[in-house]
mmCIF file of C-alpha atoms and ligand atoms in Angstrom:
data_model
loop_
_atom_site.group_PDB
_atom_site.id
_atom_site.type_symbol
_atom_site.label_atom_id
_atom_site.label_comp_id
_atom_site.label_asym_id
_atom_site.label_seq_id
_atom_site.Cartn_x
_atom_site.Cartn_y
_atom_site.Cartn_z
ATOM 1 C CA MET A 1 84.545 114.981 100.128
ATOM 2 C CA ASN A 2 83.530 115.864 96.572
ATOM 3 C CA ASN A 3 85.073 113.297 94.272
ATOM 4 C CA GLN A 4 84.217 115.282 91.141
ATOM 5 C CA LEU A 5 86.622 117.960 92.330
ATOM 6 C CA SER A 6 89.292 115.458 93.315
ATOM 7 C CA PRO A 7 89.412 112.683 90.776
ATOM 8 C CA ASP A 8 90.785 109.470 92.132
ATOM 9 C CA THR A 9 92.710 108.246 89.139
ATOM 10 C CA LEU A 10 95.932 106.434 89.936
ATOM 11 C CA SER A 11 98.923 107.054 87.678
ATOM 12 C CA ALA A 12 102.619 107.683 88.247
ATOM 13 C CA GLU A 13 101.997 111.404 87.531
ATOM 14 C CA SER A 14 98.978 111.839 89.806
ATOM 15 C CA ILE A 15 100.799 110.076 92.659
ATOM 16 C CA LYS A 16 104.010 112.047 92.268
ATOM 17 C CA GLU A 17 102.166 115.383 92.076
ATOM 18 C CA GLY A 18 101.390 115.611 95.793
ATOM 19 C CA LEU A 19 104.415 113.768 97.188
ATOM 20 C CA VAL A 20 106.241 115.356 100.106
ATOM 21 C CA THR A 21 108.874 112.628 100.425
ATOM 22 C CA SER A 22 112.406 112.478 99.126
ATOM 23 C CA CYS A 23 112.632 108.691 98.773
ATOM 24 C CA PHE A 24 109.389 106.730 99.188
ATOM 25 C CA GLY A 25 107.255 107.048 96.059
ATOM 26 C CA GLN A 26 109.875 109.019 94.140
ATOM 27 C CA LYS A 27 109.981 106.075 91.753
ATOM 28 C CA VAL A 28 106.484 104.800 90.927
ATOM 29 C CA LEU A 29 105.635 101.696 88.990
ATOM 30 C CA TYR A 30 101.915 101.928 88.282
ATOM 31 C CA LEU A 31 100.353 98.826 86.745
ATOM 32 C CA PRO A 32 96.655 99.001 85.793
ATOM 33 C CA SER A 33 96.360 95.317 86.673
ATOM 34 C CA THR A 34 98.847 92.802 88.029
ATOM 35 C CA HIS A 35 99.101 89.415 89.663
ATOM 36 C CA SER A 36 100.237 90.806 93.028
ATOM 37 C CA THR A 37 102.225 93.975 93.730
ATOM 38 C CA ASN A 38 104.385 92.002 96.182
ATOM 39 C CA VAL A 39 105.377 89.528 93.463
ATOM 40 C CA GLU A 40 106.123 92.386 91.062
ATOM 41 C CA ALA A 41 108.075 94.329 93.705
ATOM 42 C CA LYS A 42 110.108 91.241 94.579
ATOM 43 C CA LYS A 43 111.127 90.797 90.913
ATOM 44 C CA ARG A 44 112.177 94.451 90.711
ATOM 45 C CA ALA A 45 114.037 94.295 94.028
ATOM 46 C CA GLN A 46 115.955 91.236 92.850
ATOM 47 C CA ALA A 47 116.865 93.172 89.691
ATOM 48 C CA GLY A 48 118.330 95.957 91.878
ATOM 49 C CA ILE A 49 115.626 98.662 91.818
ATOM 50 C CA ALA A 50 116.102 101.530 94.278
ATOM 51 C CA GLU A 51 114.864 101.702 97.846
ATOM 52 C CA GLY A 52 111.623 103.649 98.136
ATOM 53 C CA THR A 53 110.187 102.354 94.858
ATOM 54 C CA LEU A 54 106.396 102.151 94.976
ATOM 55 C CA VAL A 55 104.656 99.391 93.019
ATOM 56 C CA ILE A 56 100.947 100.134 92.845
ATOM 57 C CA THR A 57 97.954 98.796 90.971
ATOM 58 C CA ASP A 58 94.224 99.281 90.518
ATOM 59 C CA ASN A 59 93.593 95.552 90.298
ATOM 60 C CA GLN A 60 95.254 92.428 91.662
ATOM 61 C CA THR A 61 94.342 89.117 90.070
ATOM 62 C CA HIS A 62 96.151 87.089 92.762
ATOM 63 C CA GLY A 63 96.365 89.401 95.775
ATOM 64 C CA ARG A 64 98.091 87.569 98.622
ATOM 65 C CA GLY A 65 97.621 87.766 102.358
ATOM 66 C CA ARG A 66 99.419 86.223 105.318
ATOM 67 C CA PHE A 67 99.422 82.408 105.587
ATOM 68 C CA ASP A 68 98.882 82.109 101.807
ATOM 69 C CA ARG A 69 95.406 83.558 102.012
ATOM 70 C CA THR A 70 93.823 85.510 99.192
ATOM 71 C CA TRP A 71 93.567 89.286 99.579
ATOM 72 C CA TRP A 72 90.231 90.372 98.181
ATOM 73 C CA SER A 73 89.903 93.860 96.646
ATOM 74 C CA SER A 74 87.651 95.732 94.295
ATOM 75 C CA PRO A 75 89.198 96.975 91.002
ATOM 76 C CA GLY A 76 89.740 100.742 90.929
ATOM 77 C CA LYS A 77 88.497 101.286 94.467
ATOM 78 C CA ASP A 78 91.155 100.258 96.935
ATOM 79 C CA LEU A 79 94.800 100.922 97.703
ATOM 80 C CA LEU A 80 97.050 98.013 96.744
ATOM 81 C CA PHE A 81 100.748 98.720 96.835
ATOM 82 C CA SER A 82 104.178 97.456 97.800
ATOM 83 C CA LEU A 83 107.249 99.372 98.921
ATOM 84 C CA ILE A 84 110.848 98.300 98.546
ATOM 85 C CA PHE A 85 113.178 98.789 101.497
ATOM 86 C CA ARG A 86 116.894 98.098 101.595
ATOM 87 C CA PRO A 87 117.382 98.467 105.317
ATOM 88 C CA LEU A 88 120.564 98.270 107.324
ATOM 89 C CA LEU A 89 118.877 96.040 109.880
ATOM 90 C CA LYS A 90 119.580 92.599 111.235
ATOM 91 C CA ALA A 91 117.180 89.930 109.965
ATOM 92 C CA SER A 92 115.789 89.751 113.537
ATOM 93 C CA GLN A 93 114.864 93.446 113.379
ATOM 94 C CA THR A 94 112.725 93.365 110.241
ATOM 95 C CA PHE A 95 109.628 93.496 112.441
ATOM 96 C CA ARG A 96 110.521 97.179 112.873
ATOM 97 C CA LEU A 97 109.545 97.862 109.266
ATOM 98 C CA THR A 98 106.131 96.244 109.578
ATOM 99 C CA LEU A 99 105.654 98.071 112.875
ATOM 100 C CA ILE A 100 106.334 101.484 111.293
ATOM 101 C CA SER A 101 104.188 100.576 108.270
ATOM 102 C CA SER A 102 101.168 99.564 110.348
ATOM 103 C CA LEU A 103 101.650 102.653 112.517
ATOM 104 C CA ALA A 104 101.768 104.849 109.393
ATOM 105 C CA VAL A 105 98.564 103.319 107.972
ATOM 106 C CA ALA A 106 96.684 103.666 111.266
ATOM 107 C CA GLU A 107 97.906 107.233 111.868
ATOM 108 C CA ALA A 108 97.143 108.313 108.294
ATOM 109 C CA ILE A 109 93.581 106.961 108.504
ATOM 110 C CA ARG A 110 93.103 108.678 111.876
ATOM 111 C CA GLN A 111 94.527 112.023 110.702
ATOM 112 C CA GLU A 112 92.805 112.151 107.329
ATOM 113 C CA THR A 113 89.396 110.664 108.121
ATOM 114 C CA GLY A 114 88.984 111.031 111.881
ATOM 115 C CA LEU A 115 88.125 107.305 112.096
ATOM 116 C CA ASP A 116 89.342 105.384 115.136
ATOM 117 C CA ALA A 117 91.817 103.077 113.374
ATOM 118 C CA LEU A 118 93.634 100.631 115.680
ATOM 119 C CA ILE A 119 96.355 98.041 115.120
ATOM 120 C CA LYS A 120 95.821 94.341 115.728
ATOM 121 C CA TRP A 121 99.075 92.440 116.155
ATOM 122 C CA PRO A 122 100.993 91.773 114.074
ATOM 123 C CA ASN A 123 99.955 94.365 111.503
ATOM 124 C CA ASP A 124 96.264 94.484 110.699
ATOM 125 C CA ILE A 125 94.314 97.717 110.917
ATOM 126 C CA TYR A 126 90.826 97.649 112.350
ATOM 127 C CA ILE A 127 87.994 100.149 112.602
ATOM 128 C CA LYS A 128 85.148 99.384 114.994
ATOM 129 C CA GLY A 129 86.139 95.723 115.250
ATOM 130 C CA LYS A 130 86.413 95.137 111.484
ATOM 131 C CA LYS A 131 89.501 94.806 109.334
ATOM 132 C CA VAL A 132 90.178 97.658 106.932
ATOM 133 C CA SER A 133 93.807 96.973 106.025
ATOM 134 C CA GLY A 134 96.403 94.206 106.004
ATOM 135 C CA ILE A 135 100.152 94.156 105.490
ATOM 136 C CA LEU A 136 102.269 91.382 104.015
ATOM 137 C CA SER A 137 106.031 91.739 104.509
ATOM 138 C CA GLU A 138 108.491 89.555 102.660
ATOM 139 C CA SER A 139 112.248 89.644 102.936
ATOM 140 C CA GLY A 140 114.987 88.748 100.485
ATOM 141 C CA MET A 141 118.137 87.347 102.052
ATOM 142 C CA GLN A 142 121.563 86.895 100.577
ATOM 143 C CA GLY A 143 123.280 84.474 102.930
ATOM 144 C CA ASP A 144 122.648 86.011 106.343
ATOM 145 C CA HIS A 145 122.445 89.534 104.915
ATOM 146 C CA LEU A 146 119.058 91.194 104.417
ATOM 147 C CA GLU A 147 119.138 92.340 100.804
ATOM 148 C CA TYR A 148 115.664 93.847 100.583
ATOM 149 C CA MET A 149 112.320 93.849 102.233
ATOM 150 C CA ILE A 150 108.947 94.215 100.519
ATOM 151 C CA VAL A 151 106.112 95.720 102.532
ATOM 152 C CA GLY A 152 102.792 95.107 100.748
ATOM 153 C CA ILE A 153 99.822 97.123 101.952
ATOM 154 C CA GLY A 154 96.170 96.598 101.082
ATOM 155 C CA ILE A 155 93.556 99.118 102.279
ATOM 156 C CA ASN A 156 89.835 98.858 101.623
ATOM 157 C CA VAL A 157 89.161 102.466 100.672
ATOM 158 C CA ASN A 158 86.057 102.762 98.480
ATOM 159 C CA SER A 159 85.036 99.121 98.086
ATOM 160 C CA THR A 160 82.149 97.412 99.833
ATOM 161 C CA PRO A 161 83.615 94.280 101.447
ATOM 162 C CA SER A 162 80.290 93.701 103.188
ATOM 163 C CA LYS A 163 79.051 92.457 99.800
ATOM 164 C CA HIS A 164 81.806 89.872 99.495
ATOM 165 C CA PRO A 165 80.638 86.525 100.927
ATOM 166 C CA ALA A 166 84.099 85.411 102.110
ATOM 167 C CA ILE A 167 84.753 88.430 104.332
ATOM 168 C CA GLU A 168 81.428 90.245 104.698
ATOM 169 C CA GLU A 169 81.166 90.187 108.477
ATOM 170 C CA ARG A 170 84.813 90.697 109.269
ATOM 171 C CA ALA A 171 85.816 93.539 106.950
ATOM 172 C CA THR A 172 84.998 97.160 106.376
ATOM 173 C CA SER A 173 86.226 100.020 104.209
ATOM 174 C CA ILE A 174 86.890 103.677 104.778
ATOM 175 C CA SER A 175 83.934 104.710 102.604
ATOM 176 C CA MET A 176 81.600 102.333 104.471
ATOM 177 C CA GLU A 177 82.638 103.933 107.751
ATOM 178 C CA LEU A 178 82.497 107.511 106.451
ATOM 179 C CA GLY A 179 79.359 107.084 104.354
ATOM 180 C CA GLU A 180 81.129 108.661 101.357
ATOM 181 C CA ASN A 181 84.075 107.980 99.082
ATOM 182 C CA PHE A 182 87.564 109.042 100.076
ATOM 183 C CA PRO A 183 90.383 109.978 97.635
ATOM 184 C CA ARG A 184 92.956 107.200 97.575
ATOM 185 C CA ILE A 185 95.862 109.435 96.594
ATOM 186 C CA THR A 186 95.352 111.710 99.608
ATOM 187 C CA LEU A 187 95.668 108.733 101.920
ATOM 188 C CA LEU A 188 98.613 107.256 100.021
ATOM 189 C CA THR A 189 100.532 110.556 100.125
ATOM 190 C CA VAL A 190 100.218 110.772 103.907
ATOM 191 C CA ILE A 191 101.155 107.104 104.399
ATOM 192 C CA LEU A 192 104.317 107.523 102.311
ATOM 193 C CA ALA A 193 105.291 110.667 104.234
ATOM 194 C CA LEU A 194 104.789 108.937 107.593
ATOM 195 C CA ILE A 195 106.638 105.785 106.535
ATOM 196 C CA GLU A 196 109.578 107.880 105.356
ATOM 197 C CA SER A 197 109.681 109.882 108.568
ATOM 198 C CA TYR A 198 109.365 106.786 110.806
ATOM 199 C CA TYR A 199 112.011 104.972 108.737
ATOM 200 C CA ARG A 200 114.413 107.886 109.262
ATOM 201 C CA GLY A 201 113.379 107.680 112.932
ATOM 202 C CA ILE A 202 114.423 104.050 113.321
ATOM 203 C CA GLN A 203 117.678 104.779 111.488
ATOM 204 C CA LYS A 204 118.392 107.502 114.074
ATOM 205 C CA GLY A 205 117.589 105.142 116.968
ATOM 206 C CA ASP A 206 114.063 106.412 117.742
ATOM 207 C CA PHE A 207 112.456 102.965 117.529
ATOM 208 C CA HIS A 208 111.322 102.976 121.163
ATOM 209 C CA ALA A 209 109.293 106.176 120.806
ATOM 210 C CA LEU A 210 107.587 104.747 117.720
ATOM 211 C CA LYS A 211 106.872 101.465 119.458
ATOM 212 C CA LYS A 212 105.364 103.387 122.380
ATOM 213 C CA ARG A 213 102.945 105.108 120.023
ATOM 214 C CA TRP A 214 102.201 101.766 118.330
ATOM 215 C CA ASP A 215 101.379 100.303 121.765
ATOM 216 C CA THR A 216 98.880 103.087 122.445
ATOM 217 C CA LEU A 217 97.066 102.179 119.213
ATOM 218 C CA SER A 218 97.086 98.444 119.895
ATOM 219 C CA LEU A 219 93.641 96.886 119.787
ATOM 220 C CA ILE A 220 94.633 93.888 121.893
ATOM 221 C CA ASN A 221 97.099 94.960 124.602
ATOM 222 C CA HIS A 222 95.753 94.009 128.071
ATOM 223 C CA LYS A 223 92.775 92.154 126.601
ATOM 224 C CA LYS A 224 91.830 88.475 126.637
ATOM 225 C CA VAL A 225 92.559 86.897 123.280
ATOM 226 C CA MET A 226 92.828 83.594 121.486
ATOM 227 C CA VAL A 227 95.793 83.141 119.184
ATOM 228 C CA GLN A 228 95.813 80.493 116.486
ATOM 229 C CA THR A 229 99.327 79.559 115.391
ATOM 230 C CA ARG A 230 100.219 76.827 112.933
ATOM 231 C CA GLY A 231 98.805 73.779 114.690
ATOM 232 C CA CYS A 232 98.343 75.379 118.135
ATOM 233 C CA ARG A 233 95.793 77.496 119.950
ATOM 234 C CA HIS A 234 96.744 79.772 122.839
ATOM 235 C CA GLU A 235 94.450 81.672 125.150
ATOM 236 C CA GLY A 236 95.410 84.407 127.560
ATOM 237 C CA THR A 237 95.860 88.103 128.091
ATOM 238 C CA ALA A 238 97.883 89.971 125.497
ATOM 239 C CA GLU A 239 100.471 91.795 127.613
ATOM 240 C CA SER A 240 102.493 93.578 124.971
ATOM 241 C CA VAL A 241 104.601 93.161 121.890
ATOM 242 C CA ASP A 242 108.301 92.858 122.618
ATOM 243 C CA GLU A 243 111.242 94.450 120.816
ATOM 244 C CA ASP A 244 111.474 91.590 118.317
ATOM 245 C CA GLY A 245 107.788 91.729 117.401
ATOM 246 C CA PHE A 246 106.728 88.685 119.446
ATOM 247 C CA LEU A 247 103.342 88.825 121.137
ATOM 248 C CA VAL A 248 103.719 88.293 124.898
ATOM 249 C CA LEU A 249 100.742 86.325 126.163
ATOM 250 C CA LEU A 250 100.010 85.656 129.831
ATOM 251 C CA ASP A 251 98.022 82.442 130.262
ATOM 252 C CA HIS A 252 95.692 81.505 133.157
ATOM 253 C CA THR A 253 98.534 79.779 135.039
ATOM 254 C CA GLY A 254 100.539 83.020 135.017
ATOM 255 C CA THR A 255 102.988 81.686 132.427
ATOM 256 C CA LYS A 256 104.284 84.089 129.827
ATOM 257 C CA ARG A 257 104.543 82.849 126.274
ATOM 258 C CA ARG A 258 106.222 84.616 123.350
ATOM 259 C CA ILE A 259 104.356 84.042 120.110
ATOM 260 C CA VAL A 260 106.161 84.616 116.843
ATOM 261 C CA SER A 261 103.212 84.657 114.466
ATOM 262 C CA GLY A 262 99.555 83.798 114.413
ATOM 263 C CA ASP A 263 96.011 85.026 114.092
ATOM 264 C CA VAL A 264 94.526 86.832 117.051
ATOM 265 C CA SER A 265 90.847 86.158 117.385
ATOM 266 C CA LEU A 266 88.606 89.088 118.089
ATOM 267 C CA SER A 267 85.871 86.800 119.359
ATOM 268 C CA LEU A 268 86.982 87.090 122.970
ATOM 269 C CA LEU A 269 87.644 90.815 122.874
HETATM 270 C C1 BTN B 1 96.894 90.133 105.303
HETATM 271 O O1 BTN B 1 96.137 90.804 105.993
HETATM 272 O O2 BTN B 1 96.863 88.904 105.305
HETATM 273 C C2 BTN B 1 97.890 90.871 104.446
HETATM 274 C C3 BTN B 1 97.264 91.399 103.191
HETATM 275 C C4 BTN B 1 98.227 92.176 102.319
HETATM 276 C C5 BTN B 1 97.598 92.589 101.025
HETATM 277 C C6 BTN B 1 98.493 93.471 100.202
HETATM 278 S S1 BTN B 1 97.682 94.185 98.824
HETATM 279 C C7 BTN B 1 99.175 94.738 98.178
HETATM 280 C C8 BTN B 1 100.187 93.636 98.395
HETATM 281 N N1 BTN B 1 100.145 92.658 97.321
HETATM 282 C C9 BTN B 1 99.706 91.480 97.731
HETATM 283 O O3 BTN B 1 99.540 90.474 97.008
HETATM 284 N N2 BTN B 1 99.451 91.508 99.045
HETATM 285 C C10 BTN B 1 99.738 92.811 99.615
#
């Protein structure tokens, strides 16, 4: 890929130029630098901004990951964005949005780069055993009604996480795997198109077909894993992910356990 011919400058105009969606990314809020796109998106969602709005930045000063971790990124090199959904789903079904988002990221990386991107439950994307992308979903409730959902996606595109002491051995980027830079907007455009199409799919009742595809890209299904939850450690074979997004783990006694959230360790894979 020749980056001189395809400049990689993020702006509302450059993003909207190649869009093939009718909702996701039609409204773009580009911020050169921000605290966290999830925090910004949440503020906008609370103020009533439309579904499909994309909040995107070149630099996060307080990028957040799951379990209050920090999301490391390199200014101007990665994809850091949040999408606002206003889904007609029950609160128990919000896992469906993270499922379609992780599927879209994995499929877009596979289609556009040829890299073997796989999904590690609940919604991390891995290439050759190293993390390339993470997703942080946050919902806004009004009583028992789901008012909005923010899906925040971080993808290491052209950074070199191997140089970052906190994550060096566990993370990779698309450019590290390809050996050359990759245009961020190309990847973003495909992700938005896939998310929109999968979202329409779940609205039409096609969730099971999407989950089937997600299962085929799962890094952990049928493998021995260790899952660290808050305060507990579980070992066993990852059987599947059920309809509600729980990981079904079969332990050595043959007991099935449904795990709502946790960190799956790759060390036993
Ligand atoms: C994780 O793997 O723990 C989830 C990481 C999610 C990072 C993205 S980057 C864009 C958005 N804004 C944030 O502060 N976090 C998410």
